[in-house]
Tab-separated table of C-alpha atoms in Angstrom:
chain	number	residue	atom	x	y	z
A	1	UNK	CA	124.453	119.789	92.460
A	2	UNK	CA	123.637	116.583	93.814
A	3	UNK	CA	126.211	114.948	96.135
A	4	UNK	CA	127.343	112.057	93.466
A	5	UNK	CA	127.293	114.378	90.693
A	6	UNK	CA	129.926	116.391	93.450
A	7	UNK	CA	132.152	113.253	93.725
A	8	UNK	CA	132.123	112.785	89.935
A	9	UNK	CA	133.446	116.191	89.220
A	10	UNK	CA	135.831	116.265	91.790
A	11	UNK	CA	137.369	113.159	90.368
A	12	UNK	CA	137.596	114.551	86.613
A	13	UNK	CA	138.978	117.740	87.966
A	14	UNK	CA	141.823	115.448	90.038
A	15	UNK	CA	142.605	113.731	86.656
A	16	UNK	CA	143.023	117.060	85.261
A	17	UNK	CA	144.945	118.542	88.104
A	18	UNK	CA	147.708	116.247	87.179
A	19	UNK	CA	147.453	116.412	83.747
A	20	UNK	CA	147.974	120.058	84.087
A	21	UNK	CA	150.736	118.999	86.652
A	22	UNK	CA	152.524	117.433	84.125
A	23	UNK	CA	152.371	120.450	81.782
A	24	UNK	CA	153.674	123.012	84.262
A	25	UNK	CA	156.551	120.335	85.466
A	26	UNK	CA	157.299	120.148	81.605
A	27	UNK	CA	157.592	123.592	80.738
A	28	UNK	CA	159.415	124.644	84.090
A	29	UNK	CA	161.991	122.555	83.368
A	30	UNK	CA	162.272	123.309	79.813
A	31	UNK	CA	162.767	126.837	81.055
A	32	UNK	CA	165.486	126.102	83.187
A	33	UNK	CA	167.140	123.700	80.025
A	34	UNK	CA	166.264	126.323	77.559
A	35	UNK	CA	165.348	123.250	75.446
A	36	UNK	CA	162.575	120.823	75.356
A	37	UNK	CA	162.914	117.922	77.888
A	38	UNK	CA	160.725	114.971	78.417
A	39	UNK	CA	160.900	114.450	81.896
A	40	UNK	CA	159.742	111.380	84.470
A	41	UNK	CA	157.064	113.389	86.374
A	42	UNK	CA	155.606	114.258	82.691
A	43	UNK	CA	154.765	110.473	81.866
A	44	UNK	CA	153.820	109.422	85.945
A	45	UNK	CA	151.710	112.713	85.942
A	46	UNK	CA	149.999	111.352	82.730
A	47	UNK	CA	149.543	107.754	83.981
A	48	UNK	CA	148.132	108.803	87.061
A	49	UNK	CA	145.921	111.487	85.229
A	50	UNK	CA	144.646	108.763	82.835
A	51	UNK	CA	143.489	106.150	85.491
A	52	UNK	CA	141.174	108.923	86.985
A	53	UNK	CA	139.704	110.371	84.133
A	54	UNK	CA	138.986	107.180	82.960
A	55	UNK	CA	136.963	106.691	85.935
A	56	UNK	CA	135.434	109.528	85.257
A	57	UNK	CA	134.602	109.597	81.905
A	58	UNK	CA	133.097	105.884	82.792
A	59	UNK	CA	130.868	107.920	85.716
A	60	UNK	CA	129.708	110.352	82.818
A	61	UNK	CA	128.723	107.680	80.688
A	62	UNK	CA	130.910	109.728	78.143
A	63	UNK	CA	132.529	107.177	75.734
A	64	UNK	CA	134.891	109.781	74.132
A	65	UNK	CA	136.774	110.298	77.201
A	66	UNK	CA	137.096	106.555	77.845
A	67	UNK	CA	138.049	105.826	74.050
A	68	UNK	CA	140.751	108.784	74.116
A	69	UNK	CA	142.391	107.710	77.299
A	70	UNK	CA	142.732	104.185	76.335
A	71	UNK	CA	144.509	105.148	73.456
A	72	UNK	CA	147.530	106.292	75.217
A	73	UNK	CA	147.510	104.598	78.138
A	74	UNK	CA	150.158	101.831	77.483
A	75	UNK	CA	151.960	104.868	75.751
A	76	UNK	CA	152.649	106.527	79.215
A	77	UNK	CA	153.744	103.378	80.301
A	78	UNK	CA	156.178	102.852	77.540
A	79	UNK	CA	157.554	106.208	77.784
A	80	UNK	CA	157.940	105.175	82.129
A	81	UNK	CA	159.488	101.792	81.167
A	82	UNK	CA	162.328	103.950	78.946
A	83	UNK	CA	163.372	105.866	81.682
A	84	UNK	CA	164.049	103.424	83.747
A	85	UNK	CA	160.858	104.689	86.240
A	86	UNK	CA	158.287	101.495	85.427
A	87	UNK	CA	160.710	98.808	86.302
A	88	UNK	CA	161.322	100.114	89.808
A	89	UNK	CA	157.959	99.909	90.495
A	90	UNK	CA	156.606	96.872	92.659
A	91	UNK	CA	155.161	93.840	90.364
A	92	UNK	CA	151.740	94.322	92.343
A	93	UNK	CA	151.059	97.986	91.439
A	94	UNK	CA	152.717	97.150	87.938
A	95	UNK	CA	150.379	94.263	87.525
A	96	UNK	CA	146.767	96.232	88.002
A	97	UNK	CA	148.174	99.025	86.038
A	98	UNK	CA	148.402	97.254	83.086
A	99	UNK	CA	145.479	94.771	83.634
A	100	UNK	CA	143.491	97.912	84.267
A	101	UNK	CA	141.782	98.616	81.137
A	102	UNK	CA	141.030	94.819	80.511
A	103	UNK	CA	138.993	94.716	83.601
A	104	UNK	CA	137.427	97.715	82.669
A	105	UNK	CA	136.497	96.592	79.278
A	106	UNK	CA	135.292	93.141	80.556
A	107	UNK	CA	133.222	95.183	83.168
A	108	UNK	CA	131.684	96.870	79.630
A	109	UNK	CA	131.420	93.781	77.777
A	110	UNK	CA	129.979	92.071	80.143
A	111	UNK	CA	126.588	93.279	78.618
A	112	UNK	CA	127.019	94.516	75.522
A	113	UNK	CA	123.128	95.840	75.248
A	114	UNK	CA	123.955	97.900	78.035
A	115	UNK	CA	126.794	99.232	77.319
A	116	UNK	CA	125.879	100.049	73.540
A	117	UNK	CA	122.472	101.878	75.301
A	118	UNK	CA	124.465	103.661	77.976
A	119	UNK	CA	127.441	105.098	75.394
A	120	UNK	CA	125.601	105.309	72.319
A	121	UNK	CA	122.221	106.009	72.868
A	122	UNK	CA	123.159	108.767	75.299
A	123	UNK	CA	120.491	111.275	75.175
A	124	UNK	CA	123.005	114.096	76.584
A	125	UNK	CA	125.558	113.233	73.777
A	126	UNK	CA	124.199	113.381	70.074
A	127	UNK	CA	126.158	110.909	67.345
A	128	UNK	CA	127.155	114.142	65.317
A	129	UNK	CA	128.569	115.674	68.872
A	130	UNK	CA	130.011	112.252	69.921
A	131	UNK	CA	131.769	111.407	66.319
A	132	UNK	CA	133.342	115.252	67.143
A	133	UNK	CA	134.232	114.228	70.368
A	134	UNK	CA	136.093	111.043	69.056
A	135	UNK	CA	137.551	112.533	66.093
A	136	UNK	CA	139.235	115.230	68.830
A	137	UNK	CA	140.129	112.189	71.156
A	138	UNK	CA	141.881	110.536	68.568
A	139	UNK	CA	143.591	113.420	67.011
A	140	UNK	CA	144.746	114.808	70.281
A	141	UNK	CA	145.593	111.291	71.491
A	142	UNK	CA	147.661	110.817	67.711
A	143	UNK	CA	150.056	113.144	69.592
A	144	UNK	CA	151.359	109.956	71.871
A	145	UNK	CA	151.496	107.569	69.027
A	146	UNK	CA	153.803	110.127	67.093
A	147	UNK	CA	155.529	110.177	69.735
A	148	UNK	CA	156.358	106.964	70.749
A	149	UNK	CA	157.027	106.410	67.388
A	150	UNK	CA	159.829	109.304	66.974
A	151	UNK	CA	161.143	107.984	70.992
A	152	UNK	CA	161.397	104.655	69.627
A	153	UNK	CA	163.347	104.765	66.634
A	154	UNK	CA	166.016	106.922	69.029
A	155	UNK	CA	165.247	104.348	72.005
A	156	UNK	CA	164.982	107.418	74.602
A	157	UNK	CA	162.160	109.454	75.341
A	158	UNK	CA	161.472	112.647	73.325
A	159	UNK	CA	158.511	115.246	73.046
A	160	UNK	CA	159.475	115.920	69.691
A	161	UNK	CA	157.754	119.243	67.455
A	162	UNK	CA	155.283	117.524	66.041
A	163	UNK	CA	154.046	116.441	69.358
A	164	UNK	CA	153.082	120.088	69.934
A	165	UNK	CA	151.054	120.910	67.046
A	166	UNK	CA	149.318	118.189	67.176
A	167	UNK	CA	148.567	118.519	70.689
A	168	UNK	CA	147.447	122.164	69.669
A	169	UNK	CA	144.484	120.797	66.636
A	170	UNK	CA	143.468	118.367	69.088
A	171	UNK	CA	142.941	120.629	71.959
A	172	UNK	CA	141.230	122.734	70.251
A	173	UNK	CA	138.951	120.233	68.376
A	174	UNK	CA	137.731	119.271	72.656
A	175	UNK	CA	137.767	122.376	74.058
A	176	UNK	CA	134.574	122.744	71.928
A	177	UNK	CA	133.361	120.007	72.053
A	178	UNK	CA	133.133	120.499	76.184
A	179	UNK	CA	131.608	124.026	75.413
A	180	UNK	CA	128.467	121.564	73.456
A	181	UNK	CA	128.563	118.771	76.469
A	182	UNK	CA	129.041	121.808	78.896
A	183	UNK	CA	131.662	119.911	80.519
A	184	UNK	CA	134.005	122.056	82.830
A	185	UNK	CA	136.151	119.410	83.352
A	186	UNK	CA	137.115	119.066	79.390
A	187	UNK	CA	136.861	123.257	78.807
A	188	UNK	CA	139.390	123.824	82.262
A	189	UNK	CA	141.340	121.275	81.811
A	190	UNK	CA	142.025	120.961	77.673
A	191	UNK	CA	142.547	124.834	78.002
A	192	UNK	CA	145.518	125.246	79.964
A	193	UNK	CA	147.169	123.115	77.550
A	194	UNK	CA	146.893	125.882	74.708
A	195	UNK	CA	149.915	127.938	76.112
A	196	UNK	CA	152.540	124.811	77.231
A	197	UNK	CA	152.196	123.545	74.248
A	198	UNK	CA	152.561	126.745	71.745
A	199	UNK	CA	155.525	127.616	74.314
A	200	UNK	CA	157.334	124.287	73.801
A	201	UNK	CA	157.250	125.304	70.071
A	202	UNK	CA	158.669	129.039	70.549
A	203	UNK	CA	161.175	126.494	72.606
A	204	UNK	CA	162.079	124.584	70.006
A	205	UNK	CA	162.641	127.508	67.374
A	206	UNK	CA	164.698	129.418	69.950
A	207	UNK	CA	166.937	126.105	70.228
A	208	UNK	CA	167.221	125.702	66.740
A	209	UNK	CA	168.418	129.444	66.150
A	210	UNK	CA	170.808	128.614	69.160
């Protein structure tokens, strides 16, 4: 492997060290509640997860990735804002989070040629494979909309039931489509995800029947 194709990986499998960070924090402490909670380290986990693997995904040349973080992005930050966490942060930090993903799209705009030959005209990533690929981002990501919209209308933050299943479809929808990119980072990391999120629904029944 050659030494930047090294640093690339290492970054994706970062972002995915905290996404699965955020999963085990999750369910531990659902464990000890003996209910489903939505905790802080859940949503900083994801933010922090989000910024890398958007790095990475713009390293791979991989739109998918990009498009599917982007998505929820401002989602994490809502959830953080909530809670109380995002306000307590310094205005700086706060600042380049969200300007973030503006700079990185005027980075990609900046020429659009480019950019439409580098995402779309991948010759690793075929348009059948990459429609896939979005169609799992933006079910997966569907999730965090759901979400928000279910925390909003209580104004707290909540992983709610549906969360889960969709998080399930979704998974599984990117799971293969790393198996057809032969991307560890997506197989590893999407994974690990299958057994948090079917035992946040056993959870949820077991509180229910409680």
């Amino acid at each position: 492997m050659q030494t930047s194709a090294f640093y690339i990986y290492a970054i994706g499998f970062i972002a995915q060290g905290f996404f699965s960070a955020r999963m085990l924090i999750q369910w531990i402490l659902s464990e000890k509640a003996k209910r489903v909670v939505s905790p802080d380290w859940y949503w900083i986990c994801s933010l922090v997860g989000s910024i890398l693997l958007f790095i990475y995904g713009w390293l791979r040349d991989d739109f998918t990735i990009i498009f599917g973080q982007l998505i929820s992005y401002y989602i994490y930050i809502w959830n953080l804002n909530i809670k109380g966490v995002w306000p307590r942060m310094r205005l700086p930090l706060r600042t380049g989070v969200v300007l973030l993903p503006f700079l990185a799209f005027g980075l990609m705009l900046h020429d659009v040629p480019a950019f439409v030959d580098s995402f779309f005209h991948n010759d690793a990533v075929s348009i059948p494979l990459l429609v896939w690929g979005s169609a799992g981002q933006v079910i997966f990501t569907l999730r965090f909309i759901y979400q928000w919209y279910y925390s909003y209308r209580r104004n707290e933050s909540i992983l709610p039931k549906g969360f889960w299943v969709i998080s399930l479809v979704g998974c599984a929808i990117i799971v293969s489509y790393g198996v057809f990119r032969i991307d560890p980072v997506l197989i590893l990391g999407q994974s690990v995800g299958f057994f948090t999120y079917s035992r946040n629904l056993v959870l949820y029944k077991k509180s229910k029947l409680q």
